[in-house]
Amino acid sequence: MTLLVQLEFKLKQPIHEPEFLRIARALASASATEPGTLRYQWFVNHKPGHYTILEEYTDADAAETHNGNVGALLAQLFSVVELVSVSFYGELNKYVSDWATGRDGVSTNLPLASSNQGG
């Protein structure tokens, strides 16, 4: 099963928008050649200065690899935006689970077949 990740960001200041757009395009370009990255698509949110991205990976290990590959770009990204929320859909590995644990605005959603909810 794949790992789907939805993230929402907001600009720290409106003046950062051109830099954000440059970084977002560079991230999308870098992700296009990653074998485990299935989807990496940015969206303009209805709230001014807010952007959403949908990322889909073959699994959580591919998401971890992606973050390692684009670490320098992620550092640039977080210099101009704040993370609003993250939702994970799928099985998490230790890296993703550890990152998500205790963070505000993060939700994890496990496949029903993997949850302990009976059935």
XYZ file of C-alpha atoms in Angstrom:
119
model
C 0.000 0.000 0.000
C 1.212 3.488 -0.818
C 1.733 6.352 1.615
C -0.285 9.481 0.819
C 0.720 12.713 2.542
C -1.213 15.981 2.505
C 0.547 19.061 3.852
C -0.624 22.646 4.191
C 1.806 25.551 4.451
C 1.392 29.280 4.938
C 3.814 31.981 3.941
C 5.612 33.624 6.846
C 5.192 36.934 5.003
C 3.506 37.742 1.676
C 6.797 39.063 0.323
C 8.157 35.477 0.428
C 5.794 34.239 -2.290
C 8.249 34.470 -5.240
C 10.892 32.569 -3.245
C 8.327 29.986 -2.150
C 7.231 29.419 -5.753
C 10.850 28.951 -6.846
C 11.459 26.396 -4.082
C 8.155 24.579 -4.686
C 8.998 24.194 -8.380
C 12.501 22.961 -7.540
C 11.059 20.381 -5.130
C 8.582 19.182 -7.752
C 11.343 18.932 -10.341
C 13.622 16.967 -8.001
C 10.773 14.641 -7.060
C 9.891 13.868 -10.674
C 12.886 11.544 -11.050
C 12.663 9.737 -7.714
C 11.702 6.093 -8.297
C 9.550 5.797 -5.149
C 7.687 9.079 -5.646
C 4.355 8.514 -7.377
C 2.807 11.973 -6.966
C 4.106 15.369 -5.926
C 1.583 18.072 -6.716
C 1.253 21.591 -5.327
C -2.094 23.425 -5.028
C -3.021 27.028 -4.254
C -5.287 26.985 -1.203
C -8.405 29.180 -0.967
C -6.808 31.039 1.961
C -4.387 33.752 0.789
C -0.772 32.764 1.336
C -1.629 29.100 1.928
C -0.526 26.189 -0.253
C -1.265 22.487 -0.142
C 0.779 19.620 -1.500
C -0.217 16.033 -2.113
C 2.639 13.572 -2.034
C 2.301 9.866 -2.728
C 5.068 7.339 -2.293
C 5.354 3.621 -2.875
C 5.809 3.322 0.902
C 7.116 5.216 3.931
C 10.706 4.270 3.090
C 10.349 6.125 -0.222
C 9.060 9.193 1.660
C 12.085 9.005 3.945
C 14.393 8.735 0.930
C 12.680 11.739 -0.654
C 13.247 13.871 2.442
C 16.907 12.871 2.432
C 17.262 13.736 -1.247
C 15.733 17.208 -0.922
C 16.961 18.178 2.536
C 18.624 21.400 1.354
C 15.469 22.484 -0.477
C 13.319 21.677 2.556
C 15.544 23.913 4.688
C 14.984 26.719 2.168
C 11.244 26.028 2.145
C 10.938 26.317 5.912
C 12.761 29.645 5.838
C 9.751 31.164 4.020
C 6.757 29.067 5.177
C 5.249 27.582 8.318
C 3.743 24.126 8.426
C 0.007 24.323 9.174
C -0.997 20.669 9.032
C 0.059 17.233 7.838
C -2.082 14.154 7.262
C -0.532 10.752 6.603
C -2.600 7.976 5.016
C -0.937 4.566 5.045
C 1.606 2.487 6.919
C 4.365 4.500 8.613
C 7.957 3.447 9.163
C 9.955 4.427 12.263
C 11.348 7.580 10.627
C 7.896 8.945 9.691
C 6.272 7.779 12.925
C 8.984 9.395 15.049
C 8.701 12.633 13.034
C 4.902 12.729 13.439
C 4.751 11.867 17.141
C 3.911 14.810 19.380
C 3.665 17.414 16.622
C 0.734 19.801 16.522
C -1.353 19.656 13.369
C -0.274 16.128 12.401
C -2.713 13.284 11.907
C -1.918 9.702 11.018
C -4.462 7.485 9.332
C -3.702 3.779 9.129
C -5.439 1.469 6.667
C -8.481 -0.165 8.241
C -7.024 -3.627 7.702
C -3.961 -2.617 9.752
C -5.782 -0.937 12.612
C -6.793 -2.625 15.809
C -10.453 -1.779 15.359
C -11.683 -5.311 14.876
C -13.296 -6.815 11.876
